[in-house]
Tab-separated table of C-alpha atoms in Angstrom:
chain	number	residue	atom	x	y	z
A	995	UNK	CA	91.333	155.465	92.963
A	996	UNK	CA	91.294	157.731	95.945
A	997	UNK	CA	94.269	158.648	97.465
A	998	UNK	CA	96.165	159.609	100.861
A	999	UNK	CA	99.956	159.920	100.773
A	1000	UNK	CA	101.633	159.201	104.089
A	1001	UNK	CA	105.531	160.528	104.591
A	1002	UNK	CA	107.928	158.965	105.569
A	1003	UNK	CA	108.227	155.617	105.364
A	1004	UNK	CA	109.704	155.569	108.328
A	1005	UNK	CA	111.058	157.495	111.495
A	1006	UNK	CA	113.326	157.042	113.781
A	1007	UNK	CA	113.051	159.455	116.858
A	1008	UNK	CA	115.265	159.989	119.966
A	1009	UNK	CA	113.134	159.641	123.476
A	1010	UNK	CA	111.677	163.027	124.247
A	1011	UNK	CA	111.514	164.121	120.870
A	1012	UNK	CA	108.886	165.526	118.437
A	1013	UNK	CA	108.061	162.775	115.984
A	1014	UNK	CA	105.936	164.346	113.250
A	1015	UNK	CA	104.070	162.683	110.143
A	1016	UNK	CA	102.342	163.858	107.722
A	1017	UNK	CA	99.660	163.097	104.823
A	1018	UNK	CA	98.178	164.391	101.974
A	1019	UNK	CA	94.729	163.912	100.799
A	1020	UNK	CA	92.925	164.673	96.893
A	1021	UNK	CA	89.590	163.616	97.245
A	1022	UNK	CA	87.600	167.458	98.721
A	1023	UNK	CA	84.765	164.960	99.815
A	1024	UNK	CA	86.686	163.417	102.361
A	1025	UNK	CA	85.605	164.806	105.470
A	1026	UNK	CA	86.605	162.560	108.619
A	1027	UNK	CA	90.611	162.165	108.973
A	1028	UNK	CA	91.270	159.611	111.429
A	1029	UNK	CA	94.732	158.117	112.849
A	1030	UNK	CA	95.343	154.645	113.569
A	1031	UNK	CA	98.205	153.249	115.967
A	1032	UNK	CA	99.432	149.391	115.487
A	1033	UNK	CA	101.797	147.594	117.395
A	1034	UNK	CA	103.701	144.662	116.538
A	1035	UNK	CA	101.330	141.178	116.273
A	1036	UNK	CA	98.192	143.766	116.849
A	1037	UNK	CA	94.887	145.182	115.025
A	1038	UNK	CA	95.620	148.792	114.507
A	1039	UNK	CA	93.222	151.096	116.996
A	1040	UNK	CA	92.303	154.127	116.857
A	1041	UNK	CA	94.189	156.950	117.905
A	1042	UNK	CA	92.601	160.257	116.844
A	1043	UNK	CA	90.800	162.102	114.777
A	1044	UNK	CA	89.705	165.209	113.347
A	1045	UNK	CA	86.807	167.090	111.192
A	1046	UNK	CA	87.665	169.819	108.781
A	1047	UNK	CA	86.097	172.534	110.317
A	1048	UNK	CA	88.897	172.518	113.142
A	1049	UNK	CA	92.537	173.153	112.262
A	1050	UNK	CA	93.971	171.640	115.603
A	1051	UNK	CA	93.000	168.999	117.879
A	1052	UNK	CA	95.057	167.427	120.664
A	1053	UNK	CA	95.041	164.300	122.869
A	1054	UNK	CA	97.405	164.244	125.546
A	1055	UNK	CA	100.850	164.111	123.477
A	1056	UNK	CA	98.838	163.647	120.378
A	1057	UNK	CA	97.912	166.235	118.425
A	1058	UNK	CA	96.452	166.321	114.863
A	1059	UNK	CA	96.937	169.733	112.931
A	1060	UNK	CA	94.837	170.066	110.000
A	1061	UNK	CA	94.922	172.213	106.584
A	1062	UNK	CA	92.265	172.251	104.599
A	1063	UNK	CA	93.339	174.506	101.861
A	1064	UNK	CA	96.292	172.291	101.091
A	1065	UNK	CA	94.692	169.188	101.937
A	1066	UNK	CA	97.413	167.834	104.259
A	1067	UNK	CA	96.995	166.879	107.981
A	1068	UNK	CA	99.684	165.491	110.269
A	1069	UNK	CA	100.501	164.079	113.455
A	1070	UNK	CA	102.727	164.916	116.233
A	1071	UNK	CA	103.584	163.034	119.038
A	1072	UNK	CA	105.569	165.221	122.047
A	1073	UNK	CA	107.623	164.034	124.162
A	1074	UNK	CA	107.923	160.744	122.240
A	1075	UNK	CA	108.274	157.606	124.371
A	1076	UNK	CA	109.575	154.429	123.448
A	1077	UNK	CA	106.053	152.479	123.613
A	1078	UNK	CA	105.050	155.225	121.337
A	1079	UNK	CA	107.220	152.912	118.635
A	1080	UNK	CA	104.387	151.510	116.431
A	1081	UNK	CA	103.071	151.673	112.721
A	1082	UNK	CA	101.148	154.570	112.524
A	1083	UNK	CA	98.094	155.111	109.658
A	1084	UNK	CA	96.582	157.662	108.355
A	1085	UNK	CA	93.088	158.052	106.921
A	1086	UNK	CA	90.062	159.469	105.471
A	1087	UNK	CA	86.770	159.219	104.323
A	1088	UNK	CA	83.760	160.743	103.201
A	1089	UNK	CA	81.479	157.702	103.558
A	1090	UNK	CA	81.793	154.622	105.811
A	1091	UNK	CA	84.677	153.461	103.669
A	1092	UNK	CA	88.229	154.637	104.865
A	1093	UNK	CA	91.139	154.792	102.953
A	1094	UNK	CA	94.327	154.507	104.564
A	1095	UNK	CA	97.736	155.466	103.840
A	1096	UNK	CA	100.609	153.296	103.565
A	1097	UNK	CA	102.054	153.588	107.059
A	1098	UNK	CA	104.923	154.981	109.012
A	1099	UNK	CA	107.004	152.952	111.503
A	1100	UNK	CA	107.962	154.731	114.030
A	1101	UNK	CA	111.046	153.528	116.339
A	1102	UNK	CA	111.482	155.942	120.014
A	1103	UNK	CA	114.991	155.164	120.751
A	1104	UNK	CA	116.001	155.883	124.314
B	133	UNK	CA	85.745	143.342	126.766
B	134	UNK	CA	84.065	144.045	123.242
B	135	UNK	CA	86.570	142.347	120.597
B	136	UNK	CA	86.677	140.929	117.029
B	137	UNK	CA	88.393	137.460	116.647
B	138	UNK	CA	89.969	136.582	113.754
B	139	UNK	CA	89.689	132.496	114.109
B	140	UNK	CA	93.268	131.898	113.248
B	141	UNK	CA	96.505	133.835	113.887
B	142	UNK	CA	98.575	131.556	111.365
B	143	UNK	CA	97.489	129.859	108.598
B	144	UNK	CA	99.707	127.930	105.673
B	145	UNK	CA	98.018	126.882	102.767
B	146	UNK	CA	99.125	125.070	99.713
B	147	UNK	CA	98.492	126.530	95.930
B	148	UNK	CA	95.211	126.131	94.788
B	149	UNK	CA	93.388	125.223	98.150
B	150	UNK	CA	89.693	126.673	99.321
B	151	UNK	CA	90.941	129.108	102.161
B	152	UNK	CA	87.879	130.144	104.315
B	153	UNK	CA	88.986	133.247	107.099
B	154	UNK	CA	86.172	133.431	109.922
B	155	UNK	CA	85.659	137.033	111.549
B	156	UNK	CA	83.391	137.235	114.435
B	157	UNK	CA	82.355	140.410	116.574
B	158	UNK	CA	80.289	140.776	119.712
B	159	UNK	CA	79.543	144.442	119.659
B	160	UNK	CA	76.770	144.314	117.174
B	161	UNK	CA	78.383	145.955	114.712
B	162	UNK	CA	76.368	146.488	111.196
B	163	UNK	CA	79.547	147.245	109.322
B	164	UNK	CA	82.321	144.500	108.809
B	165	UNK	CA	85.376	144.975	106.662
B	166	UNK	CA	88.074	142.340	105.288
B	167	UNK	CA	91.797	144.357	104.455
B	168	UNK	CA	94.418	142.725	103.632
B	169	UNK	CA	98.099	144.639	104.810
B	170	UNK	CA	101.373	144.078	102.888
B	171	UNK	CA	104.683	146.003	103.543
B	172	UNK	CA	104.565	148.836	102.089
B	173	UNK	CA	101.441	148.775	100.814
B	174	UNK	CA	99.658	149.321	103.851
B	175	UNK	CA	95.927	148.473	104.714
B	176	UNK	CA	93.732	147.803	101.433
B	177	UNK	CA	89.959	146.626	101.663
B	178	UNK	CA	89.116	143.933	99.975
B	179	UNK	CA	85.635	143.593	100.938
B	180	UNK	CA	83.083	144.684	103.149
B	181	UNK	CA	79.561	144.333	104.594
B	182	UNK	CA	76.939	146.985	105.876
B	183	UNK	CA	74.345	144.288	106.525
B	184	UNK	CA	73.540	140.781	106.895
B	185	UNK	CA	73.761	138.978	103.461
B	186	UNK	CA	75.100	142.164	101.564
B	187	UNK	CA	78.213	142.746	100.363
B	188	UNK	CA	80.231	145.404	98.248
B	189	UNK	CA	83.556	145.096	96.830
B	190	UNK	CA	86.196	147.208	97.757
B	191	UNK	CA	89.522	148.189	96.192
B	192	UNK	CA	91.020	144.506	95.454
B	193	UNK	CA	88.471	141.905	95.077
B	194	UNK	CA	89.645	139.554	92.320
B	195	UNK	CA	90.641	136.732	94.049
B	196	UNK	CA	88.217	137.030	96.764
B	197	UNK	CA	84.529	136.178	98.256
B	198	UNK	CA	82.909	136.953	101.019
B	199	UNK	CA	79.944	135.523	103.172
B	200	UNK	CA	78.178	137.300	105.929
B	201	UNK	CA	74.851	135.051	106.669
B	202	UNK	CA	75.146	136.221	110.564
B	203	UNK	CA	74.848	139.532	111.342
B	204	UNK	CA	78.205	138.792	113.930
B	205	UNK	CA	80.041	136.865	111.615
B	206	UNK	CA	82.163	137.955	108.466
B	207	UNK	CA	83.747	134.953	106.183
B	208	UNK	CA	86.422	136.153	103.882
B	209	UNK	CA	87.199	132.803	100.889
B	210	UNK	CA	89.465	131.996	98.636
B	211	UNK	CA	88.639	130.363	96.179
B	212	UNK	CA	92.026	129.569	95.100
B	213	UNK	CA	95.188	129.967	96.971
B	214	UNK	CA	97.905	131.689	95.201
B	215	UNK	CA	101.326	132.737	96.377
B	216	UNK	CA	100.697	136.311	96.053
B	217	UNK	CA	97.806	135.836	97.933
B	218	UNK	CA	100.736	135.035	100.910
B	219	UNK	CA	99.553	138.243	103.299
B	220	UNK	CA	97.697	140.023	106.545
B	221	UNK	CA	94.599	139.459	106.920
B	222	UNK	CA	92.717	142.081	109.066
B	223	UNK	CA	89.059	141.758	110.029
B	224	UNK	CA	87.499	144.965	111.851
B	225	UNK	CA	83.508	146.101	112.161
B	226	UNK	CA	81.860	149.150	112.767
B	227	UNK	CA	78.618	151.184	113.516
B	228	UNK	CA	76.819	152.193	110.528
B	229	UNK	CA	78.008	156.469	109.527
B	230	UNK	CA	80.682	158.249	108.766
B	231	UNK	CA	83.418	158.468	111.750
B	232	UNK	CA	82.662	155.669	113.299
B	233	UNK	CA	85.724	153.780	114.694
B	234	UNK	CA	86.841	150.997	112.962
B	235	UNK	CA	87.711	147.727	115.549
B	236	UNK	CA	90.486	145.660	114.316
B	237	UNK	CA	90.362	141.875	115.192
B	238	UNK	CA	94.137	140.688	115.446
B	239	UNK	CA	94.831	139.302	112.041
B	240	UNK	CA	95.335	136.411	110.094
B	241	UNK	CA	98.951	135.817	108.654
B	242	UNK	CA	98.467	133.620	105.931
B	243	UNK	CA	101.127	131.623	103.710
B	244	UNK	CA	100.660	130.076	100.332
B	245	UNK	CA	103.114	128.038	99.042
């Protein structure tokens, strides 16, 4: 079964911090590596996402860094906010099946 | 505003009962997906759909149908409740290709016991 391995669990972040998570990815077909954001009692939505022939892309205070030679790609959120505090989900694919990884709740504490 | 709804947000169910799960989406989505999400275990498809009256298993079917006879509408069933079958249910649909953004409907919490 194809994999992606999310880290950590969880994370608890101070307001105005850098909250960072990462994943790991086996499969070299996968080539679409989305993020998903869900809050409490919510669908999760997309966040961002990135191709593999970029090694950086950034959304406001989101920002997806991507290496392909180690198959890993992460997210950072600057300047972390408390309504940033979600589940967060990583992903990829190489078809129009995603697999996720587990998931990383993320508490902003003021 | 272009949604999928999920037709219940709680459901309890006893052992053994028919459970149907009714998806619907108004964007005209080809693609429709069941998941179900468990602590821990995050999101895992069970089915999904990339046309009317097609379907293709995904990584934990057994346990599980599906029914798509409307092109907007996605029916997850069981067949027969079990307790370990006590979880999220998460609809979402998409355009056909690779990248295209997933649209989650709200969920389904569902209880066997």
């Amino acid at each position: 079964q194809q994999q992606v391995k999310q880290s950590p669990q969880s994370l608890i972040v101070q307001k105005g911090g850098i909250s960072i998570i990462n994943c790991a990815y086996e499969n070299t077909a996968f080539d679409y590596f989305p993020w998903y954001q869900q809050f409490p009692g919510k669908g999760p939505a997309l966040l961002i996402a990135i191709r593999p022939d970029v090694s950086e892309k950034k959304e406001g205070r989101f920002t997806i860094s991507f290496n392909k030679s180690a198959k890993q790609f992460s997210l950072h959120i600057m300047d972390s906010q408390p309504g940033d505090s979600a589940t967060y989900f990583c992903a990829a694919t190489g078809s129009y099946q995603l697999t996720f990884g587990k998931g990383t709740k993320l508490s902003v504490i003021p | 505003d272009v949604k999928v709804t999920q037709s219940s947000r709680y459901l309890v169910k006893r052992t053994g009962e028919k459970v149907f799960l009714e998806c619907v989406q108004d964007m005209d989505h080809e693609n429709m997906f069941w998941y179900r999400q468990d602590p821990g275990l995050g999101l895992r498809l069970i089915y999904f759909s990339y046309d009317v009256k097609m379907k293709e298993k995904g990584d934990i079917p057994e346990g599980y149908s599906v029914s798509r006879e409307k092109k907007e509408r996605f029916s997850l069933i069981l067949e027969s409740a079990s307790t370990n079958q006590t979880s999220m249910y998460l609809c979402a649909s998409s355009f056909p290709g690779r990248g295209e953004k997933l649209l989650f409907g709200s969920g389904t919490q569902l209880s066997v016991l």
